[in-house]
Amino acid sequence: MRVIAGTARRLKLETPAGRHTRPTSDKIKETLFNIIQQDLYEARFLDLFSGSGGIAIEALSRGAAEAVLVDNDREALRCIRTNLHHTHFEEQARVMAMDVIQALRRLDQQKKAFDVIFMDPPYSMGLERRIIPYLIESSLVHDDTRIIVEASMEDDPIVLPPTCGWYVERVKEYKNNCHIFICRDKTAVAGEEE
């Protein structure tokens, strides 16, 4: 696994040993970042279930101003810190060694929204169904925040209530998994302001 583009291009990244994490392949990562590249310049990036930290590091390499990486697996955290050091992004990154919901509550108290929120939770556990409702009601998002969920193709599709003010913008399918892009419904926001 490596950084694909940007200031840390071609630097190799460590991946956690064991089966607890599934590093996103370089090909899928490249497709993802081709889609969100315009959102990254000077962005605040939140990486939930960070694993190796490869997604947040790619975002930093491509111009994100700062990243918060959340994981509670000891091997993943060791890997994240090693990769941040190797790519020289330690100053731009904050690592939170805790459960994702606990981290979100702590971040929510700071009232600083993120531009891009990426999550790659363990498949088929429904964790994103707890996290997305929390996010869209929190101070962690603003009108232009993009939430991205990596999910198994075997999981049930994410369905958002029509009244929540957010919608699934697109789903990019790969062989075994997909990326689900969730955005705020700007027409709903405009209606609220009138």
mmCIF file of N, CA and C in Angstrom, residues 15 41 51 58 79 82 84 87 90 92 113 128 130 136 142 147 153 190 194:
data_model
loop_
_atom_site.group_PDB
_atom_site.id
_atom_site.type_symbol
_atom_site.label_atom_id
_atom_site.label_comp_id
_atom_site.label_asym_id
_atom_site.label_seq_id
_atom_site.Cartn_x
_atom_site.Cartn_y
_atom_site.Cartn_z
ATOM 1 N N THR A 15 0.572 -1.640 6.898
ATOM 2 C CA THR A 15 -0.810 -2.036 7.173
ATOM 3 C C THR A 15 -0.832 -2.876 8.446
ATOM 4 N N TYR A 41 -8.840 20.655 -0.828
ATOM 5 C CA TYR A 41 -7.908 21.756 -0.581
ATOM 6 C C TYR A 41 -8.256 22.488 0.715
ATOM 7 N N GLY A 51 -7.929 2.377 10.645
ATOM 8 C CA GLY A 51 -7.089 1.267 10.193
ATOM 9 C C GLY A 51 -5.625 1.653 10.114
ATOM 10 N N GLU A 58 -3.676 10.063 2.588
ATOM 11 C CA GLU A 58 -3.870 10.424 1.179
ATOM 12 C C GLU A 58 -4.531 11.796 1.079
ATOM 13 N N CYS A 79 0.241 1.387 13.741
ATOM 14 C CA CYS A 79 0.419 1.559 12.303
ATOM 15 C C CYS A 79 0.158 3.001 11.869
ATOM 16 N N THR A 82 3.044 5.196 12.958
ATOM 17 C CA THR A 82 4.221 4.926 12.123
ATOM 18 C C THR A 82 4.068 5.585 10.756
ATOM 19 N N LEU A 84 2.085 8.141 9.863
ATOM 20 C CA LEU A 84 2.101 9.602 9.967
ATOM 21 C C LEU A 84 3.534 10.113 10.102
ATOM 22 N N THR A 87 5.398 9.743 6.698
ATOM 23 C CA THR A 87 4.952 10.692 5.664
ATOM 24 C C THR A 87 5.074 12.153 6.111
ATOM 25 N N GLU A 90 2.612 14.290 10.959
ATOM 26 C CA GLU A 90 2.264 14.260 12.384
ATOM 27 C C GLU A 90 1.698 15.591 12.874
ATOM 28 N N GLN A 92 -0.060 17.772 11.216
ATOM 29 C CA GLN A 92 -1.381 18.066 10.649
ATOM 30 C C GLN A 92 -2.450 17.063 11.081
ATOM 31 N N ALA A 113 -16.705 21.989 12.444
ATOM 32 C CA ALA A 113 -17.199 21.045 11.438
ATOM 33 C C ALA A 113 -16.075 20.542 10.541
ATOM 34 N N GLU A 128 -22.629 2.016 10.737
ATOM 35 C CA GLU A 128 -22.899 3.285 10.040
ATOM 36 C C GLU A 128 -24.327 3.759 10.284
ATOM 37 N N ARG A 130 -25.829 3.780 13.068
ATOM 38 C CA ARG A 130 -25.803 4.542 14.324
ATOM 39 C C ARG A 130 -25.035 5.842 14.152
ATOM 40 N N ILE A 136 -25.302 13.769 11.287
ATOM 41 C CA ILE A 136 -26.106 14.786 10.604
ATOM 42 C C ILE A 136 -26.873 15.693 11.574
ATOM 43 N N HIS A 142 -21.347 20.740 8.136
ATOM 44 C CA HIS A 142 -21.888 22.023 7.672
ATOM 45 C C HIS A 142 -22.604 21.758 6.349
ATOM 46 N N ILE A 147 -20.147 13.123 3.486
ATOM 47 C CA ILE A 147 -19.929 11.920 4.284
ATOM 48 C C ILE A 147 -19.772 10.749 3.317
ATOM 49 N N MET A 153 -20.865 -4.858 -0.539
ATOM 50 C CA MET A 153 -21.971 -4.961 -1.497
ATOM 51 C C MET A 153 -23.084 -5.859 -0.957
ATOM 52 N N ALA A 190 -32.436 25.577 1.865
ATOM 53 C CA ALA A 190 -32.982 26.840 1.363
ATOM 54 C C ALA A 190 -34.426 27.037 1.806
ATOM 55 N N GLU A 194 -36.249 30.295 4.288
ATOM 56 C CA GLU A 194 -37.297 31.211 3.798
ATOM 57 C C GLU A 194 -38.346 31.505 4.870
#
